[in-house]
Structures are given as C-alpha cells and as structure tokens.
CSV table of N, CA and C in Angstrom, one decimal:
chain,number,residue,atom,x,y,z
A,1,MET,N,140.8,68.6,113.4
A,1,MET,CA,141.4,69.8,113.0
A,1,MET,C,141.8,70.6,114.3
A,2,ASN,N,143.0,71.1,114.4
A,2,ASN,CA,143.4,71.8,115.6
A,2,ASN,C,142.8,73.3,115.5
A,3,SER,N,142.8,73.9,116.7
A,3,SER,CA,142.2,75.3,116.7
A,3,SER,C,143.0,76.3,116.0
A,4,MET,N,144.3,76.1,115.9
A,4,MET,CA,145.2,77.1,115.1
A,4,MET,C,144.8,77.0,113.7
A,5,ASN,N,144.6,75.8,113.1
A,5,ASN,CA,144.3,75.6,111.7
A,5,ASN,C,142.9,76.3,111.5
A,6,CYS,N,141.9,76.1,112.3
A,6,CYS,CA,140.6,76.6,112.2
A,6,CYS,C,140.7,78.2,112.2
A,7,THR,N,141.5,78.7,113.1
A,7,THR,CA,141.6,80.1,113.3
A,7,THR,C,142.2,80.7,112.0
A,8,ALA,N,143.2,80.0,111.5
A,8,ALA,CA,143.9,80.5,110.2
A,8,ALA,C,142.9,80.5,109.1
A,9,ARG,N,142.1,79.5,109.0
A,9,ARG,CA,141.1,79.4,107.9
A,9,ARG,C,140.0,80.5,108.0
A,10,LEU,N,139.6,80.7,109.3
A,10,LEU,CA,138.6,81.7,109.5
A,10,LEU,C,139.1,83.1,109.2
A,11,PHE,N,140.4,83.3,109.6
A,11,PHE,CA,141.0,84.6,109.3
A,11,PHE,C,141.1,84.8,107.8
A,12,THR,N,141.5,83.8,107.1
A,12,THR,CA,141.6,83.9,105.6
A,12,THR,C,140.3,84.1,105.0
A,13,PHE,N,139.3,83.5,105.4
A,13,PHE,CA,137.9,83.7,104.9
A,13,PHE,C,137.4,85.1,105.2
A,14,VAL,N,137.6,85.6,106.4
A,14,VAL,CA,137.2,86.9,106.7
A,14,VAL,C,138.0,87.9,105.9
A,15,ALA,N,139.2,87.7,105.8
A,15,ALA,CA,140.1,88.7,105.0
A,15,ALA,C,139.6,88.7,103.5
A,16,PHE,N,139.3,87.5,103.0
A,16,PHE,CA,138.8,87.4,101.6
A,16,PHE,C,137.5,88.2,101.4
A,17,CYS,N,136.6,88.0,102.4
A,17,CYS,CA,135.3,88.7,102.3
A,17,CYS,C,135.4,90.2,102.4
A,18,PHE,N,136.3,90.6,103.3
A,18,PHE,CA,136.6,92.0,103.5
A,18,PHE,C,137.1,92.6,102.2
A,19,VAL,N,138.1,92.0,101.6
A,19,VAL,CA,138.7,92.4,100.3
A,19,VAL,C,137.6,92.4,99.2
A,20,SER,N,136.8,91.4,99.1
A,20,SER,CA,135.8,91.3,98.1
A,20,SER,C,134.8,92.4,98.3
A,21,LEU,N,134.4,92.7,99.5
A,21,LEU,CA,133.4,93.8,99.8
A,21,LEU,C,134.0,95.1,99.5
A,22,SER,N,135.3,95.3,99.8
A,22,SER,CA,135.9,96.6,99.6
A,22,SER,C,136.1,96.9,98.1
A,23,VAL,N,136.4,95.9,97.3
A,23,VAL,CA,136.5,96.0,95.9
A,23,VAL,C,135.1,96.3,95.3
A,24,PHE,N,134.1,95.6,95.8
A,24,PHE,CA,132.7,95.9,95.4
A,24,PHE,C,132.3,97.3,95.7
A,25,ALA,N,132.7,97.7,97.0
A,25,ALA,CA,132.3,99.0,97.4
A,25,ALA,C,133.0,100.1,96.5
A,26,ASP,N,134.2,99.9,96.1
A,26,ASP,CA,134.9,100.8,95.3
A,26,ASP,C,134.2,101.1,94.0
A,27,TYR,N,133.9,100.1,93.2
A,27,TYR,CA,133.3,100.4,91.9
A,27,TYR,C,131.8,100.8,92.1
A,28,SER,N,131.2,100.2,93.1
A,28,SER,CA,129.8,100.5,93.4
A,28,SER,C,129.7,102.0,93.8
A,29,ASP,N,130.6,102.5,94.7
A,29,ASP,CA,130.6,103.9,95.1
A,29,ASP,C,130.9,104.8,93.9
A,30,ARG,N,131.8,104.4,93.0
A,30,ARG,CA,132.1,105.2,91.9
A,30,ARG,C,130.9,105.3,91.0
A,31,MET,N,130.2,104.2,90.8
A,31,MET,CA,129.0,104.2,89.9
A,31,MET,C,127.9,105.1,90.5
A,32,LYS,N,127.7,105.0,91.8
A,32,LYS,CA,126.7,105.8,92.5
A,32,LYS,C,127.1,107.3,92.4
A,33,SER,N,128.3,107.6,92.5
A,33,SER,CA,128.8,109.0,92.5
A,33,SER,C,128.6,109.7,91.1
A,34,ARG,N,128.7,108.9,90.1
A,34,ARG,CA,128.5,109.4,88.8
A,34,ARG,C,127.1,109.3,88.2
A,35,LEU,N,126.2,108.7,88.9
A,35,LEU,CA,124.9,108.4,88.4
A,35,LEU,C,124.2,109.6,87.8
A,36,SER,N,124.2,110.7,88.6
A,36,SER,CA,123.5,111.9,88.1
A,36,SER,C,124.1,112.4,86.8
A,37,GLU,N,125.4,112.3,86.7
A,37,GLU,CA,126.1,112.7,85.4
A,37,GLU,C,125.7,111.8,84.3
A,38,VAL,N,125.6,110.5,84.5
A,38,VAL,CA,125.2,109.6,83.5
A,38,VAL,C,123.7,109.9,83.1
A,39,VAL,N,122.9,110.1,84.0
A,39,VAL,CA,121.5,110.5,83.7
A,39,VAL,C,121.4,111.7,82.9
A,40,THR,N,122.2,112.7,83.3
A,40,THR,CA,122.2,114.0,82.5
A,40,THR,C,122.7,113.8,81.1
A,41,ALA,N,123.7,113.0,80.9
A,41,ALA,CA,124.2,112.7,79.6
A,41,ALA,C,123.2,111.9,78.7
A,42,LYS,N,122.4,111.0,79.4
A,42,LYS,CA,121.4,110.3,78.7
A,42,LYS,C,120.2,111.2,78.3
A,43,ASP,N,119.9,112.1,79.3
A,43,ASP,CA,118.8,113.1,79.0
A,43,ASP,C,119.2,114.0,77.8
A,44,SER,N,120.5,114.3,77.6
A,44,SER,CA,120.9,115.2,76.5
A,44,SER,C,121.0,114.4,75.2
A,45,GLY,N,121.0,113.1,75.3
A,45,GLY,CA,121.1,112.2,74.1
A,45,GLY,C,122.6,112.0,73.7
A,46,SER,N,123.5,112.4,74.5
A,46,SER,CA,124.9,112.2,74.1
A,46,SER,C,125.4,110.8,74.3
A,47,ILE,N,124.8,110.1,75.2
A,47,ILE,CA,125.1,108.7,75.4
A,47,ILE,C,123.8,107.9,75.5
A,48,GLY,N,123.9,106.6,75.3
A,48,GLY,CA,122.8,105.7,75.4
A,48,GLY,C,123.3,104.3,75.9
A,49,GLU,N,122.3,103.5,76.2
A,49,GLU,CA,122.6,102.1,76.7
A,49,GLU,C,122.6,101.2,75.5
A,50,GLY,N,123.4,100.1,75.6
A,50,GLY,CA,123.5,99.1,74.6
A,50,GLY,C,122.9,97.8,75.2
A,51,VAL,N,122.5,96.9,74.3
A,51,VAL,CA,122.0,95.6,74.7
A,51,VAL,C,123.1,94.7,75.3
A,52,ASP,N,124.3,95.2,75.2
A,52,ASP,CA,125.4,94.5,75.8
A,52,ASP,C,125.7,94.9,77.3
A,53,GLY,N,124.8,95.8,77.8
A,53,GLY,CA,124.9,96.2,79.2
A,53,GLY,C,125.9,97.4,79.4
A,54,PHE,N,126.4,97.9,78.4
A,54,PHE,CA,127.4,99.0,78.5
A,54,PHE,C,126.8,100.3,77.9
A,55,LEU,N,127.4,101.4,78.4
A,55,LEU,CA,127.0,102.7,77.8
A,55,LEU,C,127.7,102.9,76.4
A,56,HIS,N,127.1,103.6,75.5
A,56,HIS,CA,127.7,103.9,74.2
A,56,HIS,C,127.6,105.4,73.9
A,57,LEU,N,128.6,105.9,73.3
A,57,LEU,CA,128.7,107.3,72.9
A,57,LEU,C,127.9,107.5,71.7
A,58,ARG,N,127.0,108.4,71.7
A,58,ARG,CA,126.2,108.7,70.5
A,58,ARG,C,126.8,109.9,69.7
A,59,GLN,N,127.6,110.7,70.3
A,59,GLN,CA,128.2,111.9,69.6
A,59,GLN,C,129.7,111.7,69.8
A,60,PRO,N,130.4,111.1,68.8
A,60,PRO,CA,131.8,110.9,69.0
A,60,PRO,C,132.7,112.1,69.3
A,61,SER,N,132.3,113.3,69.0
A,61,SER,CA,133.1,114.4,69.3
A,61,SER,C,133.0,114.9,70.7
A,62,ASP,N,132.1,114.3,71.5
A,62,ASP,CA,131.9,114.7,72.9
A,62,ASP,C,132.9,114.0,73.8
A,63,GLN,N,134.1,114.7,74.0
A,63,GLN,CA,135.1,114.0,74.8
A,63,GLN,C,134.8,113.8,76.3
A,64,ALA,N,134.1,114.7,76.8
A,64,ALA,CA,133.7,114.6,78.2
A,64,ALA,C,132.7,113.4,78.4
A,65,ALA,N,131.8,113.2,77.5
A,65,ALA,CA,130.9,112.1,77.6
A,65,ALA,C,131.7,110.8,77.3
A,66,GLY,N,132.7,110.9,76.4
A,66,GLY,CA,133.5,109.7,76.2
A,66,GLY,C,134.2,109.2,77.4
A,67,LYS,N,134.8,110.2,78.2
A,67,LYS,CA,135.4,109.8,79.5
A,67,LYS,C,134.5,109.2,80.5
A,68,LEU,N,133.3,109.8,80.5
A,68,LEU,CA,132.2,109.3,81.4
A,68,LEU,C,131.8,107.8,81.0
A,69,VAL,N,131.7,107.6,79.7
A,69,VAL,CA,131.3,106.3,79.2
A,69,VAL,C,132.4,105.3,79.6
A,70,ASP,N,133.7,105.7,79.4
A,70,ASP,CA,134.8,104.8,79.7
A,70,ASP,C,134.9,104.4,81.1
A,71,ALA,N,134.7,105.4,82.0
A,71,ALA,CA,134.8,105.2,83.5
A,71,ALA,C,133.6,104.3,83.9
A,72,GLU,N,132.4,104.6,83.4
A,72,GLU,CA,131.2,103.8,83.8
A,72,GLU,C,131.4,102.4,83.3
A,73,ASN,N,131.8,102.2,82.1
A,73,ASN,CA,131.9,100.8,81.5
A,73,ASN,C,133.0,100.0,82.2
A,74,ALA,N,134.0,100.6,82.7
A,74,ALA,CA,135.1,99.9,83.4
A,74,ALA,C,134.5,99.4,84.7
A,75,ASP,N,133.7,100.2,85.4
A,75,ASP,CA,133.1,99.7,86.6
A,75,ASP,C,132.0,98.7,86.4
A,76,ARG,N,131.2,98.9,85.3
A,76,ARG,CA,130.2,97.9,85.0
A,76,ARG,C,130.8,96.5,84.7
A,77,ARG,N,132.0,96.6,84.0
A,77,ARG,CA,132.7,95.3,83.7
A,77,ARG,C,133.0,94.6,85.0
A,78,GLN,N,133.5,95.3,86.0
A,78,GLN,CA,133.8,94.7,87.3
A,78,GLN,C,132.5,94.2,88.0
A,79,LEU,N,131.5,95.0,87.9
A,79,LEU,CA,130.2,94.6,88.5
A,79,LEU,C,129.7,93.3,87.8
A,80,PHE,N,129.7,93.2,86.5
A,80,PHE,CA,129.3,92.0,85.8
A,80,PHE,C,130.1,90.8,86.2
A,81,GLN,N,131.4,91.0,86.3
A,81,GLN,CA,132.3,89.9,86.7
A,81,GLN,C,132.0,89.4,88.1
A,82,TYR,N,131.7,90.3,89.0
A,82,TYR,CA,131.4,90.0,90.4
A,82,TYR,C,130.1,89.2,90.4
A,83,LEU,N,129.1,89.7,89.7
A,83,LEU,CA,127.8,89.1,89.8
A,83,LEU,C,127.8,87.7,89.1
A,84,ALA,N,128.6,87.6,88.0
A,84,ALA,CA,128.7,86.3,87.3
A,84,ALA,C,129.3,85.3,88.3
A,85,GLY,N,130.3,85.7,89.0
A,85,GLY,CA,130.9,84.8,90.0
A,85,GLY,C,129.9,84.4,91.1
A,86,LYS,N,129.1,85.3,91.5
A,86,LYS,CA,128.1,85.0,92.6
A,86,LYS,C,127.0,84.1,92.1
A,87,THR,N,126.6,84.3,90.9
A,87,THR,CA,125.4,83.6,90.4
A,87,THR,C,125.8,82.3,89.6
A,88,GLY,N,127.1,82.2,89.2
A,88,GLY,CA,127.5,81.1,88.4
A,88,GLY,C,127.1,81.2,86.9
A,89,GLY,N,126.7,82.4,86.5
A,89,GLY,CA,126.3,82.7,85.1
A,89,GLY,C,127.5,83.2,84.4
A,90,SER,N,127.3,83.5,83.2
A,90,SER,CA,128.4,84.2,82.4
A,90,SER,C,128.3,85.7,82.5
A,91,VAL,N,129.4,86.3,82.3
A,91,VAL,CA,129.5,87.8,82.3
A,91,VAL,C,128.5,88.3,81.2
A,92,ASP,N,128.4,87.7,80.1
A,92,ASP,CA,127.5,88.2,79.0
A,92,ASP,C,126.0,88.1,79.4
A,93,GLU,N,125.7,87.0,80.1
A,93,GLU,CA,124.3,86.8,80.6
A,93,GLU,C,124.0,87.9,81.6
A,94,VAL,N,124.9,88.1,82.5
A,94,VAL,CA,124.7,89.2,83.6
A,94,VAL,C,124.5,90.5,82.9
A,95,ALA,N,125.3,90.8,81.9
A,95,ALA,CA,125.3,92.1,81.2
A,95,ALA,C,124.0,92.3,80.5
A,96,ARG,N,123.5,91.2,79.8
A,96,ARG,CA,122.2,91.3,79.1
A,96,ARG,C,121.0,91.5,80.1
A,97,LYS,N,121.1,90.8,81.2
A,97,LYS,CA,120.0,91.0,82.2
A,97,LYS,C,120.0,92.4,82.8
A,98,PHE,N,121.2,92.9,83.0
A,98,PHE,CA,121.4,94.3,83.5
A,98,PHE,C,120.8,95.3,82.4
A,99,SER,N,121.1,95.1,81.2
A,99,SER,CA,120.6,95.9,80.1
A,99,SER,C,119.1,95.9,80.0
A,100,GLN,N,118.5,94.7,80.2
A,100,GLN,CA,117.1,94.6,80.2
A,100,GLN,C,116.4,95.3,81.3
A,101,GLY,N,117.1,95.3,82.5
A,101,GLY,CA,116.6,96.0,83.7
A,101,GLY,C,116.6,97.5,83.5
A,102,ILE,N,117.7,98.0,82.9
A,102,ILE,CA,117.9,99.4,82.6
A,102,ILE,C,116.8,99.8,81.6
A,103,ALA,N,116.6,99.0,80.6
A,103,ALA,CA,115.6,99.4,79.5
A,103,ALA,C,114.2,99.5,80.1
A,104,THR,N,113.8,98.6,81.0
A,104,THR,CA,112.5,98.7,81.5
A,104,THR,C,112.3,99.9,82.4
A,105,LYS,N,113.3,100.4,83.1
A,105,LYS,CA,113.2,101.5,84.0
A,105,LYS,C,113.6,102.8,83.4
A,106,ALA,N,114.0,102.8,82.1
A,106,ALA,CA,114.5,104.0,81.5
A,106,ALA,C,113.4,105.1,81.3
A,107,LYS,N,113.9,106.3,81.2
A,107,LYS,CA,113.0,107.5,81.0
A,107,LYS,C,112.7,107.5,79.5
A,108,LYS,N,111.5,108.1,79.2
A,108,LYS,CA,111.1,108.3,77.8
A,108,LYS,C,112.1,109.3,77.2
A,109,GLY,N,112.6,109.0,76.0
A,109,GLY,CA,113.5,109.9,75.4
A,109,GLY,C,115.0,109.4,75.4
A,110,HIS,N,115.2,108.4,76.3
A,110,HIS,CA,116.6,107.8,76.4
A,110,HIS,C,116.8,106.9,75.2
A,111,TRP,N,118.1,106.8,74.8
A,111,TRP,CA,118.5,106.1,73.6
A,111,TRP,C,119.1,104.7,73.9
A,112,PHE,N,118.8,103.8,73.1
A,112,PHE,CA,119.3,102.4,73.2
A,112,PHE,C,119.9,101.9,71.9
A,113,ARG,N,121.0,101.3,72.0
A,113,ARG,CA,121.7,100.8,70.8
A,113,ARG,C,121.4,99.3,70.7
A,114,LYS,N,120.8,98.9,69.6
A,114,LYS,CA,120.5,97.5,69.4
A,114,LYS,C,121.7,96.7,68.9
A,115,SER,N,121.7,95.4,68.9
A,115,SER,CA,122.8,94.6,68.5
A,115,SER,C,123.3,94.9,67.1
A,116,SER,N,122.3,95.4,66.3
A,116,SER,CA,122.7,95.7,64.9
A,116,SER,C,123.5,97.0,64.8
A,117,GLY,N,123.5,97.8,65.9
A,117,GLY,CA,124.2,99.1,65.9
A,117,GLY,C,123.2,100.2,65.7
A,118,ASP,N,122.0,99.9,65.4
A,118,ASP,CA,121.0,101.0,65.2
A,118,ASP,C,120.6,101.5,66.5
A,119,TRP,N,120.3,102.8,66.6
A,119,TRP,CA,119.8,103.5,67.8
A,119,TRP,C,118.3,103.6,67.7
A,120,VAL,N,117.6,103.4,68.9
A,120,VAL,CA,116.2,103.6,69.0
A,120,VAL,C,116.0,104.4,70.3
A,121,GLN,N,114.9,105.2,70.3
A,121,GLN,CA,114.6,106.0,71.4
A,121,GLN,C,113.4,105.5,72.1
A,122,LYS,N,113.4,105.4,73.4
A,122,LYS,CA,112.3,105.0,74.2
A,122,LYS,C,111.2,106.0,74.2
C-alpha cells in the first residue's frame, strides 16, 4: 500500500471519528444542559420515566413540560442509536438498560410508567 493511500485512509478515519464525537457532543451537551430542568419536572411529578427509556408527560396540559420531553427524547434516541452501534446491541436493548439504570438511581417520589401504561411512584 502506498503512503498516499495510507494517508487518505487515516485522514478519512480521523475525520469520521471527529464527526462522530462532535455529533455525540452535541446531544450529550444538550442533555447535560437540560438535566436540572428534567429533574425539576420529575420532582414536580409533571413528567416521569418509561420502561422504554424515554420521558413521558404525566400532565398533558403542561406544554412547557411537553417541549422538554420532546427535546430530551430526541437526544435520547440519538444516544441509544449511538450506543447500540458501539455495543452491537439493538436500540431497544440499550433503551431498556438505560431505563433500568435511571430507575435504580431515581429519587423517592419520581414517577415511572410501566409497559402497561400504569404509573408507579418510587
């Protein structure tokens, strides 16, 4: 293999890694920046976690919480896709494991939506 071909492959690989990391950083940064808002909404009971790994609105009339849920879930979807690609698992498996991790670390009083649609409080 000539050095020009190796250099081109290395450049392509580095560019791919940089783009992958910057995409990861984008949604990761957004999730971090809204974390306190998510926790506050969970504390108030307006949103809760689902066994599917996504946030769910508990009070349909709360438009601000609805926008928060939509934004968080869009970023979680990207996170789950990224992690599924890294681990070789499915997006659903990653989301379920994420949900389980959230449930074990959740504060008392936070709400969880079971697969049946019923809500339970920790």
